[in-house]
Coordinates of C-alpha atoms and ligand atoms in Angstrom, one line a residue:
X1 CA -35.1 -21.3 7.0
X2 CA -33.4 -18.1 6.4
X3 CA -32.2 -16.9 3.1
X4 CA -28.4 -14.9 2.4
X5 CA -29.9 -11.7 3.1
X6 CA -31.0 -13.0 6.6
X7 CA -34.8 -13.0 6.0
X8 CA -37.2 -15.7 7.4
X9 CA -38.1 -17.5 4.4
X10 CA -41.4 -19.8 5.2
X11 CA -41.0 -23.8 4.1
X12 CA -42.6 -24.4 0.9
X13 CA -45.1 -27.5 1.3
X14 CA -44.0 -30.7 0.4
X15 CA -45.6 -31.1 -3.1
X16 CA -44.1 -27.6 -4.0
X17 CA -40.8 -28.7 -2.8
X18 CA -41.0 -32.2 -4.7
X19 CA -42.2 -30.7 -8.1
X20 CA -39.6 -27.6 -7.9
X21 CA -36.7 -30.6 -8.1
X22 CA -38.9 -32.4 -10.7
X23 CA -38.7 -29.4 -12.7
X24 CA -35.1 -28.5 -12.4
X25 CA -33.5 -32.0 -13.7
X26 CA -35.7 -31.3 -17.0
X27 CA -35.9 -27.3 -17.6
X28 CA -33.0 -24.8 -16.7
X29 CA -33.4 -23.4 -13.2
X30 CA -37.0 -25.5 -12.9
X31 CA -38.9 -22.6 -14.6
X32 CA -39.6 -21.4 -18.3
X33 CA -39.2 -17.4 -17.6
X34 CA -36.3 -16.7 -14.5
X35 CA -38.4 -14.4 -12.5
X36 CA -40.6 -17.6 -11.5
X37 CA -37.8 -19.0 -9.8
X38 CA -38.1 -16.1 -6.9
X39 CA -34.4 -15.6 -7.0
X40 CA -35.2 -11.7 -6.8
X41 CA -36.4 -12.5 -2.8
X42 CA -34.3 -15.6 -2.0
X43 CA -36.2 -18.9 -1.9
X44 CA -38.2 -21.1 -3.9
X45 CA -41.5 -20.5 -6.4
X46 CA -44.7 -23.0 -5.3
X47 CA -46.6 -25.2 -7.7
X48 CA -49.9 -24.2 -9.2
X49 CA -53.1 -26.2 -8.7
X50 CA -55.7 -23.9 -9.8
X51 CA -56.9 -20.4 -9.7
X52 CA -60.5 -18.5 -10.3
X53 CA -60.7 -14.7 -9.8
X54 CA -58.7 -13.1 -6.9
X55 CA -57.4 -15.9 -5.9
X56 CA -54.6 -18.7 -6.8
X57 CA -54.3 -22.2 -5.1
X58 CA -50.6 -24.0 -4.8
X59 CA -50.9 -27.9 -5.2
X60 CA -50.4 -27.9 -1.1
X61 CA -53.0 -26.7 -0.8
X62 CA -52.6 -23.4 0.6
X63 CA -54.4 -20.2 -1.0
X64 CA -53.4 -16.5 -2.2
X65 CA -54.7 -13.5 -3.1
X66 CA -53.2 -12.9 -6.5
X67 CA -51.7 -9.4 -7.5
X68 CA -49.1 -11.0 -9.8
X69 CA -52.1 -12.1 -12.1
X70 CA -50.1 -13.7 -14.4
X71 CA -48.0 -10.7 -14.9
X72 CA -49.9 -8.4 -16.0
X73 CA -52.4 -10.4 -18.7
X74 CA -55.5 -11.1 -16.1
X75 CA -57.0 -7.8 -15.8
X76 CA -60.2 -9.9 -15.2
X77 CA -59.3 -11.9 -13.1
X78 CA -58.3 -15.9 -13.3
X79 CA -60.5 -18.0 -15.4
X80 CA -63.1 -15.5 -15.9
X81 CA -66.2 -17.5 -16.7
X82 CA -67.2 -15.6 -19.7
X83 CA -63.9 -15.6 -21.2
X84 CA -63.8 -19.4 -19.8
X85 CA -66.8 -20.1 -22.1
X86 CA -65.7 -18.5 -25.2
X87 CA -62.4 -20.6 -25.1
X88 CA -64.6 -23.9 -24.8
X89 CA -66.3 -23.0 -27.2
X90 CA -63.8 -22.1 -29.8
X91 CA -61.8 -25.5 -28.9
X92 CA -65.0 -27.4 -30.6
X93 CA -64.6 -25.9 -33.5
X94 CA -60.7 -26.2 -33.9
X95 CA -57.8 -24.6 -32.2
X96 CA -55.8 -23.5 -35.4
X97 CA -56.2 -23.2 -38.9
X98 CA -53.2 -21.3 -40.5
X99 CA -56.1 -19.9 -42.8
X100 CA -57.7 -16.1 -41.7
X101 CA -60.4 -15.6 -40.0
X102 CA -62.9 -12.8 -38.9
X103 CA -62.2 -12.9 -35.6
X104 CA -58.3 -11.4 -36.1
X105 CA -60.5 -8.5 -38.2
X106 CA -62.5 -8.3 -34.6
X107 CA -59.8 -7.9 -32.3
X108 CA -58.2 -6.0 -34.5
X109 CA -61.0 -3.7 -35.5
X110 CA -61.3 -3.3 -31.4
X111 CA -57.3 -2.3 -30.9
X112 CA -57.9 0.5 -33.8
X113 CA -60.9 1.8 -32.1
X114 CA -59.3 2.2 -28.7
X115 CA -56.1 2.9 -29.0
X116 CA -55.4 7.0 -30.9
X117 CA -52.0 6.1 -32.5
X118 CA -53.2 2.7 -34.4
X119 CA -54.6 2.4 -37.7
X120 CA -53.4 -1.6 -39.1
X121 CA -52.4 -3.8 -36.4
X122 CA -50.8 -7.4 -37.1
X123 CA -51.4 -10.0 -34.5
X124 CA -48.0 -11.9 -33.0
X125 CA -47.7 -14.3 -29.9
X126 CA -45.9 -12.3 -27.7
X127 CA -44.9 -9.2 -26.5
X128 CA -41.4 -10.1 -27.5
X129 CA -42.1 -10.3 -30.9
X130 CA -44.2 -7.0 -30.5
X131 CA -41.3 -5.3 -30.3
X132 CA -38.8 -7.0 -32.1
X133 CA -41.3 -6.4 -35.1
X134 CA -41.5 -3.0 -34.2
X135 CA -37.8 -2.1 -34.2
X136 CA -37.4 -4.3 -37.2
X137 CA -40.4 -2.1 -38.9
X138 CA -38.8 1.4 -37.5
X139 CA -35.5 0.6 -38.7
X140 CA -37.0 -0.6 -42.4
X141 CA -38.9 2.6 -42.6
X142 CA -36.2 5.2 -41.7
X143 CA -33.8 3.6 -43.3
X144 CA -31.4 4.3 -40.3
X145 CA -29.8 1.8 -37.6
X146 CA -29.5 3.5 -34.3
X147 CA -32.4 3.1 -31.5
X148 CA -32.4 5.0 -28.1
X149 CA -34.5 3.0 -25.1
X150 CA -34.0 3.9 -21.2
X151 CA -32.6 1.8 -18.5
X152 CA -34.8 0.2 -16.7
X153 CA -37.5 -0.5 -19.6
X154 CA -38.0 -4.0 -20.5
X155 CA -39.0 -4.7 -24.2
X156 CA -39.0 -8.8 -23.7
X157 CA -35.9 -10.6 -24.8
X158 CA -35.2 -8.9 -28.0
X159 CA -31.1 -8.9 -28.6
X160 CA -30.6 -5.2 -29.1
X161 CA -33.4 -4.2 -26.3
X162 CA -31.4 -6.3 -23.9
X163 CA -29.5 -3.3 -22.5
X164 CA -29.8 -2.0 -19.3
X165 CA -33.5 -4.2 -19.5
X166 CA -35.2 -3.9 -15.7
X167 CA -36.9 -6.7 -14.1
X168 CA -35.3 -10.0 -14.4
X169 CA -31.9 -9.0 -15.4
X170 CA -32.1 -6.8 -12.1
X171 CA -33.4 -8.5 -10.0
X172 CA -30.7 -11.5 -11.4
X173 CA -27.9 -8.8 -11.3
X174 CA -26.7 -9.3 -15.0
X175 CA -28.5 -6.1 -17.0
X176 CA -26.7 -7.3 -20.1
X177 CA -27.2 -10.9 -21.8
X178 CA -24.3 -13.0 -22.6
X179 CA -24.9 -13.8 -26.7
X180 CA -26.2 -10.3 -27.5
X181 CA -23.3 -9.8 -30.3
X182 CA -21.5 -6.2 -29.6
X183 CA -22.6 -5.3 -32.6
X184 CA -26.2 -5.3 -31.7
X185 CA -25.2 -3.3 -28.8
X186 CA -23.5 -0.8 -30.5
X187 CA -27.0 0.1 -32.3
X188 CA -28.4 0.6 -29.1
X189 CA -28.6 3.6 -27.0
X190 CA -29.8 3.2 -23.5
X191 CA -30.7 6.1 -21.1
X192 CA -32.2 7.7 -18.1
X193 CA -36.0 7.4 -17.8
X194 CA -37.8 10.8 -17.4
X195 CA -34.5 12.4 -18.4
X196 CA -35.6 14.8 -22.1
X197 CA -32.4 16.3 -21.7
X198 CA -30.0 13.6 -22.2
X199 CA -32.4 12.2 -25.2
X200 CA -31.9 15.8 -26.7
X201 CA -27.7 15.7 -26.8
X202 CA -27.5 12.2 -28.3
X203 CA -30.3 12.7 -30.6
X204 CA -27.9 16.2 -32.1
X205 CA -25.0 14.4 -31.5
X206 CA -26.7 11.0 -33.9
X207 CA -28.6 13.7 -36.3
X208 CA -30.3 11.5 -39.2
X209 CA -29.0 8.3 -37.5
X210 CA -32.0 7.6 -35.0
X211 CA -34.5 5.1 -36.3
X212 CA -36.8 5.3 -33.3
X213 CA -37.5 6.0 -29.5
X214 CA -38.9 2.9 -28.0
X215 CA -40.2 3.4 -24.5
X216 CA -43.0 2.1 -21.8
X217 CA -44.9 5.8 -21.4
X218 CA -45.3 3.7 -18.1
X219 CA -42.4 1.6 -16.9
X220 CA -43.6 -1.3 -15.0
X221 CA -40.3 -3.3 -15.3
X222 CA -38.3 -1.4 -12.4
X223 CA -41.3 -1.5 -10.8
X224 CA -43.8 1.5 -11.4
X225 CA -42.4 4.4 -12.9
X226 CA -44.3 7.0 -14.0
X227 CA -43.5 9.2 -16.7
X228 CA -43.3 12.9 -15.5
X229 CA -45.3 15.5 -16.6
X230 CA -44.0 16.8 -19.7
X231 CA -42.1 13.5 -20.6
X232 CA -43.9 11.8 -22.9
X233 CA -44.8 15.3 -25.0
X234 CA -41.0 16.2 -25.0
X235 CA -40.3 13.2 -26.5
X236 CA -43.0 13.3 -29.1
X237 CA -41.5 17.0 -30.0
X238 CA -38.3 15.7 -30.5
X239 CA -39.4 12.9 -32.5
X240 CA -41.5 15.2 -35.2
X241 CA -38.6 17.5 -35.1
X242 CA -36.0 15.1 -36.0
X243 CA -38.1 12.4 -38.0
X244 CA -37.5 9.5 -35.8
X245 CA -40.8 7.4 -34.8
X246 CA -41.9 7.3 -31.7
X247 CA -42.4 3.6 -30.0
X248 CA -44.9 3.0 -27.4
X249 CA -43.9 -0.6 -25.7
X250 CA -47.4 -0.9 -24.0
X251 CA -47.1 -4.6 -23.7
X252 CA -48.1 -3.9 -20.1
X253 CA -50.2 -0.6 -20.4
X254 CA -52.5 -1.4 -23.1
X255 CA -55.5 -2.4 -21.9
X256 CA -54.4 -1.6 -18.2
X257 CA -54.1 1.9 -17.8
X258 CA -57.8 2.7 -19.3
X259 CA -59.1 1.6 -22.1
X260 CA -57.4 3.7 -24.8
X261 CA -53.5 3.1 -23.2
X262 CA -51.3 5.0 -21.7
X263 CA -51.4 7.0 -25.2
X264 CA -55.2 7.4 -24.5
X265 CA -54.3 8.4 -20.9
X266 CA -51.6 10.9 -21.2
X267 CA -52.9 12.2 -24.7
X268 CA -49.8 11.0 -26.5
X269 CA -49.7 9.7 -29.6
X270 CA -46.8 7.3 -30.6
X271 CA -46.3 6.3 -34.6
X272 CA -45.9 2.5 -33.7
X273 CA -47.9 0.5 -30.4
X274 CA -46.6 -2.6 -29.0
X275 CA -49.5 -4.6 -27.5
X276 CA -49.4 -8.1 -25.2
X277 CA -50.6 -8.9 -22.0
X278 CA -53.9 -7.5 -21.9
X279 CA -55.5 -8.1 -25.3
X280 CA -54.8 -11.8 -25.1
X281 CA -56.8 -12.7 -22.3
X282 CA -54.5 -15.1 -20.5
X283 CA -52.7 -16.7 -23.9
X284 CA -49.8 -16.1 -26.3
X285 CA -50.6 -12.8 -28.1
X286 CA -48.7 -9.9 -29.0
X287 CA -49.8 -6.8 -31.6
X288 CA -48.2 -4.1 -32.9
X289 CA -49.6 -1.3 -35.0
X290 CA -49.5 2.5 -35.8
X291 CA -49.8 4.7 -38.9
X292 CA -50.9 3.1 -42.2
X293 CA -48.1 4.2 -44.3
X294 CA -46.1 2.9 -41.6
X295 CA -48.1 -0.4 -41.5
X296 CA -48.2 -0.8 -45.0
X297 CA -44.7 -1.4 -44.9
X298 CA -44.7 -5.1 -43.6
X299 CA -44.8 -8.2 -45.6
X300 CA -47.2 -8.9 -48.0
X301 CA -47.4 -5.2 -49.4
X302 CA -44.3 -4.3 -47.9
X303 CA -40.4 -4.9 -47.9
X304 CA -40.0 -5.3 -44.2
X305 CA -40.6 -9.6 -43.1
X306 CA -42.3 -10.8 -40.5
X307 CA -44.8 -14.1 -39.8
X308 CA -45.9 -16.5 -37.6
X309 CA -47.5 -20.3 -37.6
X310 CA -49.9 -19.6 -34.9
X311 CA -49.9 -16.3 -35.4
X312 CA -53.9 -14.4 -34.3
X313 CA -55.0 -17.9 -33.1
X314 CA -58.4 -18.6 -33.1
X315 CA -58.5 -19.6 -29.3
X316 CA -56.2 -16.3 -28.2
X317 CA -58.4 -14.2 -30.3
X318 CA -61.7 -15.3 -28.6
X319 CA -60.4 -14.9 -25.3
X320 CA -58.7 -11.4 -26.3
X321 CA -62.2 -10.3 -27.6
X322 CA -64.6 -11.1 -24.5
X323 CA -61.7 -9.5 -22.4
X324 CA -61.7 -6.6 -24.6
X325 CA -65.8 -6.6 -24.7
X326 CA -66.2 -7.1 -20.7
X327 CA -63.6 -4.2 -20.4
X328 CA -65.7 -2.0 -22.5
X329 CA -68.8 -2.2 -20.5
X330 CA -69.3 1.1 -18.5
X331 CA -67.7 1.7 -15.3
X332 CA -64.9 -1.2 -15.3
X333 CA -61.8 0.7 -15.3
X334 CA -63.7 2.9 -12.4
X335 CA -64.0 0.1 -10.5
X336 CA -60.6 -0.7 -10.8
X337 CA -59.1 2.9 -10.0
X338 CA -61.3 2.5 -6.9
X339 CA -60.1 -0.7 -5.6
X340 CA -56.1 0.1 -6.8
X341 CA -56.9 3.3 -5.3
X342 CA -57.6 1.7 -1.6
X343 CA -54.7 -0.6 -1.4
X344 CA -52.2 1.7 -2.5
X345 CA -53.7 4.2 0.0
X346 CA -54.4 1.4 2.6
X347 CA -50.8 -0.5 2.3
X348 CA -49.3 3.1 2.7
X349 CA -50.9 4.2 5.7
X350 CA -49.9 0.9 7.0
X351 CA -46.5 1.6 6.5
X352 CA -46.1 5.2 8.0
X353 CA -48.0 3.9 11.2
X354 CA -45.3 1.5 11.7
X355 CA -42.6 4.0 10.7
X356 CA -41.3 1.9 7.6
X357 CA -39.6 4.0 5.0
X358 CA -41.7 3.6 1.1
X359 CA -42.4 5.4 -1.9
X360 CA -45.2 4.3 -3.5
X361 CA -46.0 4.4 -7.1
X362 CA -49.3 3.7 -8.8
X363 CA -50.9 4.8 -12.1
X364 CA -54.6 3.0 -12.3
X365 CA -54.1 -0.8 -11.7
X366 CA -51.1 -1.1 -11.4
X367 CA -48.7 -0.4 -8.2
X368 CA -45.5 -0.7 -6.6
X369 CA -44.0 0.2 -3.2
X370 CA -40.3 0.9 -3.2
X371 CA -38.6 0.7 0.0
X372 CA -36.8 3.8 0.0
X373 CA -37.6 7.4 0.8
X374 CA -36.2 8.9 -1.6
X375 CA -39.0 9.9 -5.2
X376 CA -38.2 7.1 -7.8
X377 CA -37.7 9.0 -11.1
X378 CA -35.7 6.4 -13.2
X379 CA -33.6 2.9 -12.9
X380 CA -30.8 4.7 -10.6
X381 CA -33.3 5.5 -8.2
X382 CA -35.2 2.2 -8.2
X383 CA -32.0 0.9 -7.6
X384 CA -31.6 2.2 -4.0
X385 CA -34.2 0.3 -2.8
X386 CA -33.6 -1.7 0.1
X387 CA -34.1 -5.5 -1.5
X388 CA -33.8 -7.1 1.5
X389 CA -36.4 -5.1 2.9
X390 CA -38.7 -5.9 0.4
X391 CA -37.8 -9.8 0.3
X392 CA -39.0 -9.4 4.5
X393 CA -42.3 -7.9 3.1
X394 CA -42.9 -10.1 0.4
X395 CA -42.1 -13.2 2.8
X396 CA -44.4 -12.0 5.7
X397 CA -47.3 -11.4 3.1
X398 CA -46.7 -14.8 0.9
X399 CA -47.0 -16.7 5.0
X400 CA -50.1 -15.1 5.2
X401 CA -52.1 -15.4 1.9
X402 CA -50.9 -12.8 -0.7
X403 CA -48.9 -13.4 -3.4
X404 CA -47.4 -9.9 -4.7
X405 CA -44.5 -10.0 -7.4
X406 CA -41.2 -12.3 -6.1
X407 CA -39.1 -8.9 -6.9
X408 CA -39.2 -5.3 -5.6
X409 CA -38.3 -4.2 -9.5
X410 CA -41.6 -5.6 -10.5
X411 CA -44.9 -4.5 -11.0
X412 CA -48.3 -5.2 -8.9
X413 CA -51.6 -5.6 -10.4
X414 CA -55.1 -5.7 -9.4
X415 CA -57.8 -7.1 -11.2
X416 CA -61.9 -6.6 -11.4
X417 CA -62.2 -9.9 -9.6
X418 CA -60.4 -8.2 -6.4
X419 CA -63.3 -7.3 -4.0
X420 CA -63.7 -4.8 -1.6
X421 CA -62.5 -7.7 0.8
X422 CA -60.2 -9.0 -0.6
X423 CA -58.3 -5.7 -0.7
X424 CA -59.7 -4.8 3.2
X425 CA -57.7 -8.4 3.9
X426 CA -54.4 -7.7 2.1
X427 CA -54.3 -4.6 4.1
X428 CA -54.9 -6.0 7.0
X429 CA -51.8 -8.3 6.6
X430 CA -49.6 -5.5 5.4
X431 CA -50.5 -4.2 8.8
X432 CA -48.8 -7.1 10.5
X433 CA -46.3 -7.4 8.1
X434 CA -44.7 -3.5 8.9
X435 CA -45.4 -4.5 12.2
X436 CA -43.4 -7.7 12.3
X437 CA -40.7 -5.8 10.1
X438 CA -40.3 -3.0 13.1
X439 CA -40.5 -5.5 16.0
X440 CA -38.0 -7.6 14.5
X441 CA -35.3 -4.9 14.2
X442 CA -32.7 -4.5 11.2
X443 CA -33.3 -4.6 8.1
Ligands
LIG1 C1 -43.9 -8.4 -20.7 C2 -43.3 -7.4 -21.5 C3 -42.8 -7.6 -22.8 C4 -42.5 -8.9 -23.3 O1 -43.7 -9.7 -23.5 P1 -43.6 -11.3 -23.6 O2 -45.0 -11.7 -23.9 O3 -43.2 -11.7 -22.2 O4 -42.6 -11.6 -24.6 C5 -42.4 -6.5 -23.5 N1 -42.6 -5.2 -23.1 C6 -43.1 -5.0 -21.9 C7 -43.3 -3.6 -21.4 C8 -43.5 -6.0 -21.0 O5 -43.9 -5.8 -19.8

């Protein structure tokens, strides 16, 4: 089968094939978040059965070596047995309550002790809400409208944060939502990542307007963008200079990037953290936090509204607290720099042997290869990379047992249940798959 860009798109197995229709005469598209649907590389998702560790298993029967990892959330590893055994555990004794308990203190009390910038932190059930809290919170305590974000950055699906957003709206070729009222937009100031300048002009040109700066210090939604040296400081200068508060999104980086964050790794500190992914442990949690007198302004002591029915639930918070603990133990994110450290070398040694054109991009665990030769700075840049290119990759290495990202705007991740071998094997394929890419000619 080949797709419209021309690639040789492998057969999905029957079950896949049978479930995919299943799914679409019930849920719009067949899938509950778009980039599931594999659009971004032209052909069709595969069913789950099961996964443990490294590796995830489609219901045909046919087995990968995981670095999509659930998008980000299994640092550990699928079904990681001592996170597995907490969760059992906790569904004995109830799954919700709607009444506090001391594990959100725990996790809590765990997120303030890693992470420089956060002080109170209120549990939410997604990183969406993260940030829409955050904005919301920002905007309350300024007392001003505007917020500036750059192109490229996903903040989840918040109305105003739907501008110029990365990932899916990319990779789908519509950066802008339909039913984001112009209004909304209109508060919203997108820009170039990595560019200090241009956040300098608008911030004189909107002086006493600017709520907040909401950023990822690493962008992982254009695929891996690191911030460049100086970046993240110049911001922060600009932001005590003109009393705006500085947003951290590190839905993706918490947790990922070391223990303490990018904030923790760049020596950063932000006024408000937006947490996911990580520090739920494979279910629906979001946090944010930052200063106290911040803090102090949400609902109940403060003026600025926000709740939630499942909100820190008892199940999430176990499994965000023995991720959190098994993170903690000494030598983990070590480990991990080793092993990201490998592939990224290994896949781009593979590619310059075969003479295919890549910039790679990697802080700590997680990676991205570009397919361009020119240095990714920022969403323009992404942008040149050769899609089609990527969508040959992706399909050689999905044939062969390794399930990277269905998109060249999104990011890879590798986990502490990736082994030595496992990483030796996905080399391996990459090998072939340059090699099949050059001895097949075009693009
Ligand atoms: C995934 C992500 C979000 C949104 O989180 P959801 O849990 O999908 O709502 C927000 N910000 C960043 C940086 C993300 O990667």
């Amino acid at each position: 089968m080949m797709n419209d860009t021309g690639t040789h798109v492998p057969e999905r197995g029957e079950r896949s094939k049978k479930l995919f229709d299943l799914a679409k005469s019930y849920i719009p598209g067949g899938v509950n978040s778009p980039v599931r649907a594999f659009s971004g590389v032209g052909g069709n998702p595969f069913f789950v059965s099961r996964a443990t560790g490294s590796r995830i298993h489609d219901v045909d029967g046919k087995e990968y070596i995981d670095y999509v990892c659930s998008w980000g959330p299994l640092i550990l590893g699928h079904a990681h047995p001592e996170v597995m055994a907490c969760v059992r555990d906790q569904t004995e004794r109830g799954v919700s309550y709607g009444a506090p308990t001391e594990m959100e203190s725990t996790l809590a009390r765990m997120i303030v002790e890693a992470l420089p910038a956060v002080e109170l932190v209120r549990m939410v059930n997604s990183g969406t809400e993260a940030t829409m809290s955050a904005i919301r919170l920002a905007r309350g305590f300024t007392g001003r409208d505007i917020i500036i974000k750059f192109d490229g950055c996903y903040h989840g699906h918040v109305d105003h944060l739907l501008i110029q957003a990365g990932s899916g709206g990319l990779t789908l070729g519509v950066p802008d939502s339909k039913g984001v009222p112009a209004d909304f937009a209109r508060n919203t100031i997108s820009l170039p990542y990595n560019d200090l300048l241009a956040v300098d002009t608008v911030v004189k040109n909107h002086r006493g307007r600017i709520a907040c700066i909401i950023l990822e210090p690493v962008c992982g939604n254009m695929g891996v963008v690191p911030p460049r040296e100086g970046f993240l400081e110049g911001l922060r200068e600009i932001c005590d200079r003109e009393d705006i508060l500085l947003v951290f999104d590190e839905v993706i980086t918490g947790f990922r990037v070391g223990y303490n964050g990018a904030q923790g790794r760049f020596g950063v500190v932000p006024d408000l953290t937006c947490l996911g992914k990580v520090i739920g442990g494979g279910f629906p949690v979001g946090a944010y936090g930052g200063r106290r007198d911040i803090m102090e302004q949400v609902a109940p002591i403060g003026k600025v509204y926000q709740a939630g029915t499942l909100s820190g639930n008892p199940v999430a918070m176990r499994a965000g607290i023995k991720t959190l603990e098994v993170l903690g133990r000494e030598g983990v994110y070590d480990r991990l720099e080793r092993a990201s450290s490998t592939l990224d070398k290994g896949l781009t040694a593979a590619a310059e042997e075969h003479g295919v054109d890549v910039f790679p991009t990697r802080v700590g665990s997680m990676f991205s290869m570009f397919f361009t030769t020119t240095e990714v700075r920022d969403h323009a840049t992404a942008k040149g990379s050769d899609t089609a290119r990527y969508a040959r990759f992706f399909w050689a290495l999905q044939s062969a047992g390794v399930n990277l990202a269905p998109s060249q705007f999104e990011s890879g991740f590798v986990s502490t249940a990736h082994s030595d071998h496992d990483i030796e094997e996905t080399i391996a394929i990459a090998d072939r798959a340059f090699g099949s890419m050059v001895s097949g000619g075009g693009g």
